[in-house]
Amino acid sequence: MTTPAAPTAAPAPAPPAASPLDGAVVELVRMLNALGRTDLSERATAAGARLKRPNTIICVVGEFKQGKSSLVNALLGSDVCPVDDDLATSAITLVRFGEEASAVVRRKVGDEQVAERVPVDELSQWCSERGNPGNVKGVQRVELAVPSAMLKQGLMIVDTPGMGGLGAGHAAATLSFLPFADGLLLVSDASAELSAPEVEFMRRALELCPTVLFAQTKIDLYPAWSRIFDLNRGHLAAVGIDIPMVALSSMLRHEALIRKDRNLNELSKFPELVTSIGERVVEPAKANAATRSAGDIRAISGLVRTGLEQERDLLADPSRLKEAIADLNAAKQQLEHLRGPGARWATLLADRVGDVSSRVTHDFRGIMRSTLRDMDGRIETLTKGDEWDDVVRDLQTVVADGVTEAFVAVEQARLAIRAEIAAHLRDEHLALPTGRGSKVEAMDVRELWQDKALDNEAKGGKFAFKQGLTGVKGAQGGVMMFGMMGSFLPTTAATLIASNPVLLGAGMLFGGMQLMEDRKRRVTMRRQTARQQVRTFVDDVQFEVTDQLTALIRDVQRSLRDEFTERLTELQRTYTETAQRAQESAKSTQEEQQKRSGELKQQLELLGKIEAVANSVAGS
């Protein structure tokens, strides 16, 4: 693996200046450690880490041989993705930051999921069509770690396999992943203008992903690239797509990095792409991460404030100590019940998850059933084998859309259930920020397609010979039948029938009839084979997707259960420690109580400043 040095004109971006929220997190963590709340300190530290390195995902997609992997390498300044004229990416590759370059291949061996660490320079043996034709090694994805300054800010790049006709089911793996990504970069080279399937894919992607960018590659190879670029802009505008577009050269970028040439780097147009990714993908992701972190900080701060204010009030009015201790113990008992399996929120969670499971699987089965009916109708009109390609492409597209819709429905249901439970527990002062979406593995339905020819006969000369032989047999049968008829007719009629013109006409008639019958038989067989392939495909997809949906919904239930249980545990600990400190304060001297009151005042003032910063970020 070669790693060219960065050009002096394009140094690594400087780390961003600390924001007020960064400082608030530091102050909060320091206070939590002083209070001995390591549980809340870890949560606040995680919120701070999210600010520095938000989890930002951008997918790079496109047809085969459009320069996707070269573009990724040029972006990172490192030859990590296999690139060669005879290579094509065959597996999803996740590229994230790492202090050292490393690679892990995740694949399926039998019924087991296996993760293998492999040398980075041997990746082409796992994630390319030449090294892994037809994915015979069962590779599901490749995970790369790269010491890149661009990735260090939390960016993860997903290099997808070539789509081979973006309107077909080949796009399913990307489309099902897009609702959980922050951006998409569609790559198409300058050899030709965008195809109709590419434009349609971008239209569909905009419905699922917040940000879509377009990169036209290989402008160094095609002098007319600017004309193609203008045509592409027109194609997108015609369907109402207005997105950032850039024409660039990975080769020039590569040379600029090696030579450390600023002018060459500018000519490559990569600075424009980096700017677009920063402004359209990374910055919004940072803003979203800041909002989520601010929500976490407010929730933690509010929890600590509850305990400190109760302790302050008790120091100001010691006569309420007995009553306050009783209230705190009652609250602890209630929280203990809420942490148990019989709690109402736990029952609500189980009920809602059960409803989601039934609804999503029912709707998905409905889509598959409707797809089968539509395909049966199209197959009834199928007469030529060439028409089958269009049917297969449309079938895979509809099924892929159904798969995406099912997974998106689960994520939407997760957010709705979470909001409902949070509202149910609001009386317990349990403030919960909005969480990140569930982790969903992309599914490529084309892997389940069992492609078989509808006609057993080979095309070309052999096929023409068999057709001719069928016609000859029909003609021979016609001549023989008319010859036999002559032996039962009068001499004059027999002579007429036996004449060459009549026999030839009869032969042609019967030969044509035989060809028509043979054609009907082949059309019938073709339709039967098509129906069988469609049903097998739909059954396989339904089996695999239902299994994945079941696992995903189960994970959603577990994650929500664990999250709310953890928040309840934090609240219970707050009440417990508040009661303990109140009892200790009651036994202390007046001087110690005054000192403690001063400490509480300072801590509450600091919490007020921290909450003010968090509120300003969260927009409260």
PDB file of C-alpha atoms in Angstrom, residues 238-414:
ATOM      1  CA  ALA A 238     -35.470  18.259 -15.833  1.00  0.00           C
ATOM      2  CA  VAL A 239     -36.657  16.082 -12.925  1.00  0.00           C
ATOM      3  CA  GLY A 240     -36.340  18.808 -10.314  1.00  0.00           C
ATOM      4  CA  ILE A 241     -33.003  17.707  -8.799  1.00  0.00           C
ATOM      5  CA  ASP A 242     -30.796  20.572  -7.604  1.00  0.00           C
ATOM      6  CA  ILE A 243     -27.683  19.185  -5.887  1.00  0.00           C
ATOM      7  CA  PRO A 244     -23.981  20.105  -5.665  1.00  0.00           C
ATOM      8  CA  MET A 245     -22.076  18.870  -8.730  1.00  0.00           C
ATOM      9  CA  VAL A 246     -18.338  18.678  -9.321  1.00  0.00           C
ATOM     10  CA  ALA A 247     -16.221  17.387 -12.228  1.00  0.00           C
ATOM     11  CA  LEU A 248     -12.862  16.027 -11.126  1.00  0.00           C
ATOM     12  CA  SER A 249      -9.849  13.855 -11.881  1.00  0.00           C
ATOM     13  CA  SER A 250      -8.574  11.265  -9.414  1.00  0.00           C
ATOM     14  CA  MET A 251      -5.413  10.832 -11.480  1.00  0.00           C
ATOM     15  CA  LEU A 252      -4.500  14.522 -11.223  1.00  0.00           C
ATOM     16  CA  ARG A 253      -5.224  14.455  -7.497  1.00  0.00           C
ATOM     17  CA  HIS A 254      -2.960  11.435  -7.091  1.00  0.00           C
ATOM     18  CA  GLU A 255      -0.129  13.179  -8.942  1.00  0.00           C
ATOM     19  CA  ALA A 256      -0.690  16.383  -6.961  1.00  0.00           C
ATOM     20  CA  LEU A 257      -0.298  14.489  -3.703  1.00  0.00           C
ATOM     21  CA  ILE A 258       2.916  12.846  -4.868  1.00  0.00           C
ATOM     22  CA  ARG A 259       4.435  16.054  -6.269  1.00  0.00           C
ATOM     23  CA  LYS A 260       2.992  18.292  -3.539  1.00  0.00           C
ATOM     24  CA  ASP A 261       1.762  20.534  -6.345  1.00  0.00           C
ATOM     25  CA  ARG A 262      -0.856  23.105  -5.370  1.00  0.00           C
ATOM     26  CA  ASN A 263      -1.824  24.054  -8.942  1.00  0.00           C
ATOM     27  CA  LEU A 264      -2.244  20.430  -9.965  1.00  0.00           C
ATOM     28  CA  ASN A 265      -4.386  19.822  -6.903  1.00  0.00           C
ATOM     29  CA  GLU A 266      -6.624  22.734  -7.904  1.00  0.00           C
ATOM     30  CA  LEU A 267      -6.887  21.385 -11.457  1.00  0.00           C
ATOM     31  CA  SER A 268      -8.050  18.026 -10.084  1.00  0.00           C
ATOM     32  CA  LYS A 269     -11.120  19.849  -8.642  1.00  0.00           C
ATOM     33  CA  PHE A 270     -10.920  17.752  -5.464  1.00  0.00           C
ATOM     34  CA  PRO A 271     -10.834  20.821  -3.205  1.00  0.00           C
ATOM     35  CA  GLU A 272     -14.353  21.590  -4.463  1.00  0.00           C
ATOM     36  CA  LEU A 273     -15.533  18.096  -3.531  1.00  0.00           C
ATOM     37  CA  VAL A 274     -13.901  18.281  -0.096  1.00  0.00           C
ATOM     38  CA  THR A 275     -15.623  21.629   0.499  1.00  0.00           C
ATOM     39  CA  SER A 276     -19.009  20.246  -0.557  1.00  0.00           C
ATOM     40  CA  ILE A 277     -18.646  17.210   1.698  1.00  0.00           C
ATOM     41  CA  GLY A 278     -17.618  19.455   4.575  1.00  0.00           C
ATOM     42  CA  GLU A 279     -20.443  21.946   4.145  1.00  0.00           C
ATOM     43  CA  ARG A 280     -23.232  19.580   3.092  1.00  0.00           C
ATOM     44  CA  VAL A 281     -22.448  16.415   5.071  1.00  0.00           C
ATOM     45  CA  VAL A 282     -19.902  16.894   7.865  1.00  0.00           C
ATOM     46  CA  GLU A 283     -21.103  20.244   9.232  1.00  0.00           C
ATOM     47  CA  PRO A 284     -24.797  19.197   9.436  1.00  0.00           C
ATOM     48  CA  ALA A 285     -23.690  15.983  11.138  1.00  0.00           C
ATOM     49  CA  LYS A 286     -21.667  18.016  13.636  1.00  0.00           C
ATOM     50  CA  ALA A 287     -24.669  20.253  14.285  1.00  0.00           C
ATOM     51  CA  ASN A 288     -26.851  17.202  14.852  1.00  0.00           C
ATOM     52  CA  ALA A 289     -24.216  15.699  17.156  1.00  0.00           C
ATOM     53  CA  ALA A 290     -24.038  18.968  19.083  1.00  0.00           C
ATOM     54  CA  THR A 291     -27.815  18.976  19.518  1.00  0.00           C
ATOM     55  CA  ARG A 292     -27.789  15.401  20.775  1.00  0.00           C
ATOM     56  CA  SER A 293     -24.868  16.083  23.115  1.00  0.00           C
ATOM     57  CA  ALA A 294     -26.596  19.195  24.442  1.00  0.00           C
ATOM     58  CA  GLY A 295     -29.657  17.078  25.178  1.00  0.00           C
ATOM     59  CA  ASP A 296     -27.508  14.604  27.092  1.00  0.00           C
ATOM     60  CA  ILE A 297     -25.836  17.408  29.056  1.00  0.00           C
ATOM     61  CA  ARG A 298     -29.202  18.932  29.976  1.00  0.00           C
ATOM     62  CA  ALA A 299     -30.546  15.563  31.116  1.00  0.00           C
ATOM     63  CA  ILE A 300     -27.470  14.831  33.257  1.00  0.00           C
ATOM     64  CA  SER A 301     -27.371  18.330  34.670  1.00  0.00           C
ATOM     65  CA  GLY A 302     -31.076  18.205  35.526  1.00  0.00           C
ATOM     66  CA  LEU A 303     -30.609  14.912  37.319  1.00  0.00           C
ATOM     67  CA  VAL A 304     -27.746  16.283  39.433  1.00  0.00           C
ATOM     68  CA  ARG A 305     -29.632  19.513  40.101  1.00  0.00           C
ATOM     69  CA  THR A 306     -32.584  17.570  41.521  1.00  0.00           C
ATOM     70  CA  GLY A 307     -30.404  15.977  44.186  1.00  0.00           C
ATOM     71  CA  LEU A 308     -28.453  19.145  45.023  1.00  0.00           C
ATOM     72  CA  GLU A 309     -31.576  21.296  45.369  1.00  0.00           C
ATOM     73  CA  GLN A 310     -33.215  18.781  47.680  1.00  0.00           C
ATOM     74  CA  GLU A 311     -30.107  18.703  49.866  1.00  0.00           C
ATOM     75  CA  ARG A 312     -29.969  22.524  49.904  1.00  0.00           C
ATOM     76  CA  ASP A 313     -33.631  22.786  50.914  1.00  0.00           C
ATOM     77  CA  LEU A 314     -33.103  20.334  53.775  1.00  0.00           C
ATOM     78  CA  LEU A 315     -30.114  22.290  55.076  1.00  0.00           C
ATOM     79  CA  ALA A 316     -32.240  25.432  55.036  1.00  0.00           C
ATOM     80  CA  ASP A 317     -35.110  23.715  56.916  1.00  0.00           C
ATOM     81  CA  PRO A 318     -33.823  20.771  59.018  1.00  0.00           C
ATOM     82  CA  SER A 319     -37.318  20.205  60.451  1.00  0.00           C
ATOM     83  CA  ARG A 320     -38.341  18.666  57.104  1.00  0.00           C
ATOM     84  CA  LEU A 321     -35.616  16.038  57.269  1.00  0.00           C
ATOM     85  CA  LYS A 322     -37.827  13.171  58.431  1.00  0.00           C
ATOM     86  CA  GLU A 323     -40.519  13.972  55.881  1.00  0.00           C
ATOM     87  CA  ALA A 324     -37.975  14.405  53.091  1.00  0.00           C
ATOM     88  CA  ILE A 325     -36.280  11.095  53.900  1.00  0.00           C
ATOM     89  CA  ALA A 326     -39.664   9.378  53.728  1.00  0.00           C
ATOM     90  CA  ASP A 327     -40.366  11.002  50.338  1.00  0.00           C
ATOM     91  CA  LEU A 328     -36.957   9.954  48.986  1.00  0.00           C
ATOM     92  CA  ASN A 329     -37.455   6.373  50.167  1.00  0.00           C
ATOM     93  CA  ALA A 330     -40.890   6.291  48.553  1.00  0.00           C
ATOM     94  CA  ALA A 331     -39.381   7.575  45.317  1.00  0.00           C
ATOM     95  CA  LYS A 332     -36.675   4.887  45.474  1.00  0.00           C
ATOM     96  CA  GLN A 333     -39.298   2.181  45.952  1.00  0.00           C
ATOM     97  CA  GLN A 334     -41.268   3.492  43.006  1.00  0.00           C
ATOM     98  CA  LEU A 335     -38.127   3.493  40.865  1.00  0.00           C
ATOM     99  CA  GLU A 336     -37.340  -0.038  41.977  1.00  0.00           C
ATOM    100  CA  HIS A 337     -40.751  -1.059  40.701  1.00  0.00           C
ATOM    101  CA  LEU A 338     -40.185   0.847  37.458  1.00  0.00           C
ATOM    102  CA  ARG A 339     -36.969  -1.102  36.928  1.00  0.00           C
ATOM    103  CA  GLY A 340     -38.809  -4.405  37.245  1.00  0.00           C
ATOM    104  CA  PRO A 341     -40.418  -6.416  34.427  1.00  0.00           C
ATOM    105  CA  GLY A 342     -43.918  -5.669  35.708  1.00  0.00           C
ATOM    106  CA  ALA A 343     -43.592  -1.906  35.256  1.00  0.00           C
ATOM    107  CA  ARG A 344     -46.147  -0.265  33.034  1.00  0.00           C
ATOM    108  CA  TRP A 345     -43.529   1.217  30.710  1.00  0.00           C
ATOM    109  CA  ALA A 346     -41.978  -2.242  30.230  1.00  0.00           C
ATOM    110  CA  THR A 347     -45.398  -3.667  29.373  1.00  0.00           C
ATOM    111  CA  LEU A 348     -45.986  -0.734  27.028  1.00  0.00           C
ATOM    112  CA  LEU A 349     -42.651  -1.413  25.336  1.00  0.00           C
ATOM    113  CA  ALA A 350     -43.449  -5.103  24.848  1.00  0.00           C
ATOM    114  CA  ASP A 351     -46.913  -4.315  23.490  1.00  0.00           C
ATOM    115  CA  ARG A 352     -45.699  -1.670  21.061  1.00  0.00           C
ATOM    116  CA  VAL A 353     -42.833  -3.828  19.806  1.00  0.00           C
ATOM    117  CA  GLY A 354     -45.249  -6.706  19.266  1.00  0.00           C
ATOM    118  CA  ASP A 355     -47.535  -4.409  17.281  1.00  0.00           C
ATOM    119  CA  VAL A 356     -44.627  -3.212  15.157  1.00  0.00           C
ATOM    120  CA  SER A 357     -43.463  -6.755  14.465  1.00  0.00           C
ATOM    121  CA  SER A 358     -46.929  -7.826  13.330  1.00  0.00           C
ATOM    122  CA  ARG A 359     -47.564  -4.718  11.247  1.00  0.00           C
ATOM    123  CA  VAL A 360     -44.191  -4.563   9.498  1.00  0.00           C
ATOM    124  CA  THR A 361     -44.077  -8.256   8.634  1.00  0.00           C
ATOM    125  CA  HIS A 362     -47.724  -8.174   7.480  1.00  0.00           C
ATOM    126  CA  ASP A 363     -47.103  -5.140   5.275  1.00  0.00           C
ATOM    127  CA  PHE A 364     -43.958  -6.718   3.840  1.00  0.00           C
ATOM    128  CA  ARG A 365     -45.794  -9.953   3.037  1.00  0.00           C
ATOM    129  CA  GLY A 366     -48.492  -7.838   1.409  1.00  0.00           C
ATOM    130  CA  ILE A 367     -45.927  -6.152  -0.818  1.00  0.00           C
ATOM    131  CA  MET A 368     -44.476  -9.523  -1.814  1.00  0.00           C
ATOM    132  CA  ARG A 369     -47.954 -10.934  -2.544  1.00  0.00           C
ATOM    133  CA  SER A 370     -48.854  -7.913  -4.649  1.00  0.00           C
ATOM    134  CA  THR A 371     -45.523  -8.223  -6.466  1.00  0.00           C
ATOM    135  CA  LEU A 372     -46.251 -11.866  -7.310  1.00  0.00           C
ATOM    136  CA  ARG A 373     -49.660 -10.961  -8.737  1.00  0.00           C
ATOM    137  CA  ASP A 374     -48.195  -8.165 -10.852  1.00  0.00           C
ATOM    138  CA  MET A 375     -45.394 -10.400 -12.117  1.00  0.00           C
ATOM    139  CA  ASP A 376     -47.864 -13.160 -12.991  1.00  0.00           C
ATOM    140  CA  GLY A 377     -49.769 -10.660 -15.100  1.00  0.00           C
ATOM    141  CA  ARG A 378     -46.639  -9.562 -16.922  1.00  0.00           C
ATOM    142  CA  ILE A 379     -45.485 -13.125 -17.460  1.00  0.00           C
ATOM    143  CA  GLU A 380     -48.811 -13.888 -19.186  1.00  0.00           C
ATOM    144  CA  THR A 381     -47.787 -11.452 -21.919  1.00  0.00           C
ATOM    145  CA  LEU A 382     -44.198 -12.726 -22.081  1.00  0.00           C
ATOM    146  CA  THR A 383     -43.413 -14.095 -25.542  1.00  0.00           C
ATOM    147  CA  LYS A 384     -39.716 -13.455 -26.110  1.00  0.00           C
ATOM    148  CA  GLY A 385     -36.776 -14.370 -23.937  1.00  0.00           C
ATOM    149  CA  ASP A 386     -35.347 -10.856 -24.372  1.00  0.00           C
ATOM    150  CA  GLU A 387     -38.368  -9.409 -22.534  1.00  0.00           C
ATOM    151  CA  TRP A 388     -37.386 -11.382 -19.447  1.00  0.00           C
ATOM    152  CA  ASP A 389     -34.506  -9.027 -18.632  1.00  0.00           C
ATOM    153  CA  ASP A 390     -36.925  -6.112 -18.208  1.00  0.00           C
ATOM    154  CA  VAL A 391     -39.214  -8.223 -16.020  1.00  0.00           C
ATOM    155  CA  VAL A 392     -36.292  -9.282 -13.789  1.00  0.00           C
ATOM    156  CA  ARG A 393     -35.024  -5.717 -13.428  1.00  0.00           C
ATOM    157  CA  ASP A 394     -38.466  -4.416 -12.461  1.00  0.00           C
ATOM    158  CA  LEU A 395     -38.998  -7.342 -10.098  1.00  0.00           C
ATOM    159  CA  GLN A 396     -35.746  -6.697  -8.248  1.00  0.00           C
ATOM    160  CA  THR A 397     -36.490  -2.969  -8.067  1.00  0.00           C
ATOM    161  CA  VAL A 398     -39.937  -3.476  -6.534  1.00  0.00           C
ATOM    162  CA  VAL A 399     -38.642  -6.064  -4.066  1.00  0.00           C
ATOM    163  CA  ALA A 400     -35.692  -3.831  -3.117  1.00  0.00           C
ATOM    164  CA  ASP A 401     -38.066  -0.932  -2.460  1.00  0.00           C
ATOM    165  CA  GLY A 402     -40.203  -3.214  -0.296  1.00  0.00           C
ATOM    166  CA  VAL A 403     -37.168  -4.267   1.740  1.00  0.00           C
ATOM    167  CA  THR A 404     -36.111  -0.639   2.250  1.00  0.00           C
ATOM    168  CA  GLU A 405     -39.639   0.353   3.258  1.00  0.00           C
ATOM    169  CA  ALA A 406     -39.752  -2.406   5.879  1.00  0.00           C
ATOM    170  CA  PHE A 407     -36.464  -1.409   7.532  1.00  0.00           C
ATOM    171  CA  VAL A 408     -37.368   2.300   7.493  1.00  0.00           C
ATOM    172  CA  ALA A 409     -40.719   1.456   9.098  1.00  0.00           C
ATOM    173  CA  VAL A 410     -38.906  -0.270  11.965  1.00  0.00           C
ATOM    174  CA  GLU A 411     -36.698   2.775  12.575  1.00  0.00           C
ATOM    175  CA  GLN A 412     -39.689   5.134  12.517  1.00  0.00           C
ATOM    176  CA  ALA A 413     -41.512   2.873  14.956  1.00  0.00           C
ATOM    177  CA  ARG A 414     -38.450   2.832  17.254  1.00  0.00           C
TER     178      ARG A 414
END
